[in-house]
Tab-separated table of C-alpha atoms in Angstrom:
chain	number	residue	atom	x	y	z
N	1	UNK	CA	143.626	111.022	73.062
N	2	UNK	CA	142.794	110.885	76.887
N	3	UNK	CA	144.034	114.571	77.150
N	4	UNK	CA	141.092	115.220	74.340
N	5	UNK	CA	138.452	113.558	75.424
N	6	UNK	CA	138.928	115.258	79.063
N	7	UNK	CA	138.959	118.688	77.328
N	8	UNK	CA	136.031	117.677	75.279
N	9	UNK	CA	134.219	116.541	78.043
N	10	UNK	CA	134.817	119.248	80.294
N	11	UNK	CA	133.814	121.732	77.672
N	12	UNK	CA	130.403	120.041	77.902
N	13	UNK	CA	129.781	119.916	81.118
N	14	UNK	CA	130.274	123.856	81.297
N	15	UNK	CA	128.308	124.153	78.733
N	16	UNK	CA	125.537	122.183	80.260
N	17	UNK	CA	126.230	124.054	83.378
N	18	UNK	CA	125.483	127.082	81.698
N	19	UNK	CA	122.415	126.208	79.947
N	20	UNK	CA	120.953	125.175	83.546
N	21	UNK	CA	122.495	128.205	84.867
N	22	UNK	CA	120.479	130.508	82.181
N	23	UNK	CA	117.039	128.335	82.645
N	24	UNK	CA	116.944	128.972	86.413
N	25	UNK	CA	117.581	132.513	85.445
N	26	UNK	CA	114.672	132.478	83.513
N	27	UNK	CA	112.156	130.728	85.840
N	28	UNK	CA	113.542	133.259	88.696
N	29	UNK	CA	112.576	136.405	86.655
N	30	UNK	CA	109.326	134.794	85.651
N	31	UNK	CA	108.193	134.254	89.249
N	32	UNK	CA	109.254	137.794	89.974
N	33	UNK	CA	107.179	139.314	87.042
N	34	UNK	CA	104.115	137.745	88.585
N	35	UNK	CA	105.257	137.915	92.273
N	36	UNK	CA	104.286	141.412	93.992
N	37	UNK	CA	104.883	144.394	94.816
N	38	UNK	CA	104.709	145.527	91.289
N	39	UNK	CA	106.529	148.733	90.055
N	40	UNK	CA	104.123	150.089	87.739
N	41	UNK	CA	106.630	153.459	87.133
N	42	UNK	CA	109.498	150.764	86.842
N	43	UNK	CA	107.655	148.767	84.084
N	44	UNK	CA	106.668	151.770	81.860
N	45	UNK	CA	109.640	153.378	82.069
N	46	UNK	CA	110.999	149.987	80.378
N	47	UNK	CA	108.078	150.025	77.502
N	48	UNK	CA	109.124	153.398	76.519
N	49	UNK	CA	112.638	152.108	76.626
N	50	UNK	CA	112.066	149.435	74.424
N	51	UNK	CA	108.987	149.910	72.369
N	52	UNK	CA	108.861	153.621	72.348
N	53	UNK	CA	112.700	154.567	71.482
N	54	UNK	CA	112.560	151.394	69.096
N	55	UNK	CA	109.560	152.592	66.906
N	56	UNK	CA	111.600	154.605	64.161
N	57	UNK	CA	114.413	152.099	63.359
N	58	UNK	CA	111.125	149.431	63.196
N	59	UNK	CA	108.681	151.723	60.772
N	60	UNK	CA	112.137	152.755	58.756
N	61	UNK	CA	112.570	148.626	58.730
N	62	UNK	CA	109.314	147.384	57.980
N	63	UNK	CA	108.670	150.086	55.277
N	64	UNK	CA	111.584	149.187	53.134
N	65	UNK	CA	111.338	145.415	53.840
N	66	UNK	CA	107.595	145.869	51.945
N	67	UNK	CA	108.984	147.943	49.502
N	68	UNK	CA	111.406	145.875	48.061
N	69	UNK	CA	109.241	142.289	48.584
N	70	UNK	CA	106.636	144.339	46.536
N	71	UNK	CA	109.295	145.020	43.747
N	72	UNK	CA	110.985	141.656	43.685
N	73	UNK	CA	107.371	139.887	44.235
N	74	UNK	CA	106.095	141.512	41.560
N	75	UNK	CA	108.939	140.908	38.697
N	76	UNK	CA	109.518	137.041	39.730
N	77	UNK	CA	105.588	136.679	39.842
N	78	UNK	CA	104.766	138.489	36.621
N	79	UNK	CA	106.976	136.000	35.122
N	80	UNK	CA	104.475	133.437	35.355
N	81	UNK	CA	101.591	135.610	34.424
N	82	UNK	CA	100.596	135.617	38.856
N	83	UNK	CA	101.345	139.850	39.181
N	84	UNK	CA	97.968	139.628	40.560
N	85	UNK	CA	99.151	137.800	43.742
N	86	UNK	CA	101.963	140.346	44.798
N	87	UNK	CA	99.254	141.492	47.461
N	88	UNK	CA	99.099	138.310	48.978
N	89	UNK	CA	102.629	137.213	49.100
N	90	UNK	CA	103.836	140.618	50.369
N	91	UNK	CA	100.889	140.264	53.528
N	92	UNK	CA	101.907	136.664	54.048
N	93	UNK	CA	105.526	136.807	54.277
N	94	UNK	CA	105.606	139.925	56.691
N	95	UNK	CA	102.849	138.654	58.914
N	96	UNK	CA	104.012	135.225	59.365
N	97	UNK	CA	107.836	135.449	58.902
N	98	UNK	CA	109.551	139.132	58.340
N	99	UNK	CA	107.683	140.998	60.890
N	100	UNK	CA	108.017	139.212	64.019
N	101	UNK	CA	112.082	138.211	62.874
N	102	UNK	CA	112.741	141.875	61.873
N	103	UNK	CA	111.485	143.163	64.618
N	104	UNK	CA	113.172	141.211	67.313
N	105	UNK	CA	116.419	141.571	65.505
N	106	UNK	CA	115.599	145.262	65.696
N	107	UNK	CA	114.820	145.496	68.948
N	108	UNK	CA	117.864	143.318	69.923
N	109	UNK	CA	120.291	145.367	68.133
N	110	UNK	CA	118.723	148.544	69.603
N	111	UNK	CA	117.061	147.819	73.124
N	112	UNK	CA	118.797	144.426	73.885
N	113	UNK	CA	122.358	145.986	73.930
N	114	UNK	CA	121.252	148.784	76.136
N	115	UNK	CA	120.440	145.625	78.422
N	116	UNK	CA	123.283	144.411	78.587
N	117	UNK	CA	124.841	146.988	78.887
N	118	UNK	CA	123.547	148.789	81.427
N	119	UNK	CA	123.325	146.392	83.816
N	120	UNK	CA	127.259	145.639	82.676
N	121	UNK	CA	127.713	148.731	84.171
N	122	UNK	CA	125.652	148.108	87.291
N	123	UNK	CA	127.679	145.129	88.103
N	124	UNK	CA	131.287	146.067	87.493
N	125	UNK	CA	130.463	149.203	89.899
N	126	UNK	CA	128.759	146.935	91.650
N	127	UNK	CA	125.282	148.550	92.201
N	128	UNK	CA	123.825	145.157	92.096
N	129	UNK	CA	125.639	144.048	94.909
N	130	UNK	CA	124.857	146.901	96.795
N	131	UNK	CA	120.588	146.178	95.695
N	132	UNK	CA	121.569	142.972	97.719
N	133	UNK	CA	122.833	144.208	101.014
N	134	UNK	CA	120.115	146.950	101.259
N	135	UNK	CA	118.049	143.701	100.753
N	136	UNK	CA	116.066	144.576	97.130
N	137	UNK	CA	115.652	141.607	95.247
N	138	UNK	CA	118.009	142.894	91.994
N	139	UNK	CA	116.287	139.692	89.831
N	140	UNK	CA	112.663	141.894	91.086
N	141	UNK	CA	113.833	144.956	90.563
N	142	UNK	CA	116.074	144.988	87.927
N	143	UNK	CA	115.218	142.252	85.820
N	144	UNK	CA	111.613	141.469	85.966
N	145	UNK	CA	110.373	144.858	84.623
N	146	UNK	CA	112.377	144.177	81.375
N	147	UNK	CA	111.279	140.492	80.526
N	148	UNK	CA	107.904	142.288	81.332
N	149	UNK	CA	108.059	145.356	79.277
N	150	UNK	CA	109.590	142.912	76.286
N	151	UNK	CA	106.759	140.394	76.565
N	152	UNK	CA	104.348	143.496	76.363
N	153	UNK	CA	106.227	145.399	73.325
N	154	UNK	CA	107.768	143.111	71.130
N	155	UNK	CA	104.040	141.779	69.883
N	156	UNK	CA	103.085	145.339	69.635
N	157	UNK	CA	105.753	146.487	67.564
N	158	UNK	CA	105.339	143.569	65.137
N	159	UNK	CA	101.721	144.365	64.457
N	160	UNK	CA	102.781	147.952	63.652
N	161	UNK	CA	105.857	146.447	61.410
N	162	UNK	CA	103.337	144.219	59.842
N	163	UNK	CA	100.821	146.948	59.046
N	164	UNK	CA	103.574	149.468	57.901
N	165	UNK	CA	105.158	147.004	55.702
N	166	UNK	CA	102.231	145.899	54.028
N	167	UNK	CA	101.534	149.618	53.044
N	168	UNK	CA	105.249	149.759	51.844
N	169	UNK	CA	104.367	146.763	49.033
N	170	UNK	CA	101.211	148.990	48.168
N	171	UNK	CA	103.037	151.891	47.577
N	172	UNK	CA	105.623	149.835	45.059
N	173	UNK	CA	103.214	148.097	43.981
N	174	UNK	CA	100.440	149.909	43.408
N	175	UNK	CA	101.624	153.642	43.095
N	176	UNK	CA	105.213	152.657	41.230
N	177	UNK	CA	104.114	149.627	39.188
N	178	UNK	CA	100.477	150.479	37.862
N	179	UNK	CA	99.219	147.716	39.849
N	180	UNK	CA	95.069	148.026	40.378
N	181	UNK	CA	94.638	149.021	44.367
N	182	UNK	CA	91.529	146.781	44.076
N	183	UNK	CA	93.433	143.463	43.288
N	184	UNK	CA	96.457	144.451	45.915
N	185	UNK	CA	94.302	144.708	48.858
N	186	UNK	CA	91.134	142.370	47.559
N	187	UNK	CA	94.162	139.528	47.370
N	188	UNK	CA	95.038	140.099	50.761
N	189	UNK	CA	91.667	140.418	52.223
N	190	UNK	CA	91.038	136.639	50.476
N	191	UNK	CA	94.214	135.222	51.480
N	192	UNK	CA	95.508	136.339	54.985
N	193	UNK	CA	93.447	134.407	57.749
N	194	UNK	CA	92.963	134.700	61.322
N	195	UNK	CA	95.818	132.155	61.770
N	196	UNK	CA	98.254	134.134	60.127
N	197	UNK	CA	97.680	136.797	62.673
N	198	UNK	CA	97.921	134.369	65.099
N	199	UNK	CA	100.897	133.046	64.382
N	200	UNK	CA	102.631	136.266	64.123
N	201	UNK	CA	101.444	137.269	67.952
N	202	UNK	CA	102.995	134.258	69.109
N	203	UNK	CA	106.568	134.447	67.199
N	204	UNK	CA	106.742	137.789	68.563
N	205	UNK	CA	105.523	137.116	72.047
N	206	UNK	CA	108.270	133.821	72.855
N	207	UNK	CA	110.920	136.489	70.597
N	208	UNK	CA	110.069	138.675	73.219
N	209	UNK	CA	111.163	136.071	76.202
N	210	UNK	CA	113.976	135.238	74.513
N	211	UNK	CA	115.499	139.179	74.225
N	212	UNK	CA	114.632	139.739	77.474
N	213	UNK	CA	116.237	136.498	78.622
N	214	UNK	CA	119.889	136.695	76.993
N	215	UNK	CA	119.976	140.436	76.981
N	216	UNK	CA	119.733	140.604	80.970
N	217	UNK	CA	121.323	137.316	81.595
N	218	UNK	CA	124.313	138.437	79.846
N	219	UNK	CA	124.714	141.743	81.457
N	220	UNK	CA	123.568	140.469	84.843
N	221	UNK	CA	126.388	138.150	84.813
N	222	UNK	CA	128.927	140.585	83.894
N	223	UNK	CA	132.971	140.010	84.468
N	224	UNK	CA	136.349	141.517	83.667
N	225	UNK	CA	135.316	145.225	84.267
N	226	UNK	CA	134.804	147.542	80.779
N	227	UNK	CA	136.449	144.836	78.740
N	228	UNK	CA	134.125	142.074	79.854
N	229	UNK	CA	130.939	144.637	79.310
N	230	UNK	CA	132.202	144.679	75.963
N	231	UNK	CA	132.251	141.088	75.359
N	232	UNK	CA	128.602	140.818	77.145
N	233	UNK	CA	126.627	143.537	74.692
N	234	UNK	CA	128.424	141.262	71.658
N	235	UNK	CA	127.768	137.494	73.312
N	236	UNK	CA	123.790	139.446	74.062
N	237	UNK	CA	123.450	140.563	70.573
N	238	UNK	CA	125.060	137.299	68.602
N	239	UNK	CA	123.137	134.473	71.297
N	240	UNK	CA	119.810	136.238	70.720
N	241	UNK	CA	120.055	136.629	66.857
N	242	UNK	CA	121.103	132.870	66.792
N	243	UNK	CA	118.360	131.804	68.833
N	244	UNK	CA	115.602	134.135	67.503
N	245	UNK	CA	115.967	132.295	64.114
N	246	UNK	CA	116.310	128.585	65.512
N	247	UNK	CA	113.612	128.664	67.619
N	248	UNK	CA	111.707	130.632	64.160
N	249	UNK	CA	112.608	127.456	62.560
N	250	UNK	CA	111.320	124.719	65.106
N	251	UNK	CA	108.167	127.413	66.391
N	252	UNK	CA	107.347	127.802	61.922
N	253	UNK	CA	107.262	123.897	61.385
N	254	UNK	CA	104.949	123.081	64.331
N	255	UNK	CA	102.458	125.893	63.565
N	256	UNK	CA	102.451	125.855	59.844
């Protein structure tokens, strides 16, 4: 029993250890995104990393995601004589819920494992320690331009997701399913609000912190050579996903 409650309580403390560890990560790589000099080539070649080379998989996403919430919207709605509201339901669950989710699972499948990855790579061959003794700041250099780059793309890929998908629900719903164009996109101009919108930009923005945050942290952190770069794109992928839909949970209930 004693034996168990030491395990259990060491257990916690690591974990606790860890969670401190990760938060002072954070607050380090915040102070040197705002702390100059700032590497303007470093930060745009990290938008076109992650926004640019994550476009495709996010249109191909979003399209299909409005397609088929058209077509099941549409049948469960018509059931109760409502067909009519298919516009606004499509528009209101990608704005407020699918687009900023999808796309950070997106981009954390896609640009977050790169992430981690890559500077998996760095550490095991131990670039990073060699940033140190030349006496570059690896947290500056390395680190800041992608929690940057994320805060600036993930918002801007959901607004494209969210336009993309809605056209996806207009093309089921409107060019497959007879539905008037007039009553798809008069519902949604009478329905989706200013807050809606507003909502969405922040989801995406704090979705944004939060890939940038686990993705780097995990590969920064990097152990056990190729093996342990392994283990750090999975632990990257899996923590992010996890917390990208708690925090939707807690961030959803306070705004809504």
């Amino acid at each position: 029993m004693i034996l168990m409650l030491r395990k259990l309580g060491r257990t916690s403390l690591q974990r606790f250890w860890k969670m401190g560890h990760m938060f002072l990560f954070l607050l380090t790589a915040l102070f040197g995104v705002v702390r100059p000099p700032y590497r303007l080539d470093n930060l745009l070649k990290q938008i076109v990393f992650i926004g640019i080379h994550s476009l495709f998989v996010i249109v191909l996403t979003a399209a299909f995601a409005g397609m088929v919430l058209a077509l099941q919207g549409y049948y469960i709605l018509s059931r109760f004589g409502s067909e009519g509201m298919v516009g606004p339901m499509v528009a209101l669950a990608i704005v407020q819920e699918l687009g900023p989710v999808l796309t950070a699972l997106m981009v954390t499948g896609r640009a977050g494992s790169a992430m981690a990855g890559e500077l998996g790579v760095m550490r095991i061959k131990e670039q990073i320690d060699a940033l140190e003794s030349m006496g570059i700041n690896p947290l500056k250099y390395l680190i800041a331009p992608r929690v940057e780059a994320s805060l600036i793309t993930l918002p801007v890929l959901t607004a494209i997701f969210n336009v993309v998908g809605i056209f996806g629900g207009y093309l089921v719903a409107v060019q497959l399913l007879g539905m008037s164009s007039g009553t798809y996109w008069g519902g949604i101009e009478s329905k989706l609000a200013a807050k809606d919108i507003y909502i969405s930009v922040i989801k995406s923005f704090s979705f944004g912190l939060i890939v940038a945050w686990v993705c780097t942290y995990m590969g920064y952190f990097t152990t056990r050579g190729a093996e342990g770069v392994g283990r750090s794109i999975t632990s990257a992928v899996v923590l992010t996903s996890v917390l990208v839909l708690i925090w939707d949970y807690f961030i959803t209930s306070v705004m809504l």
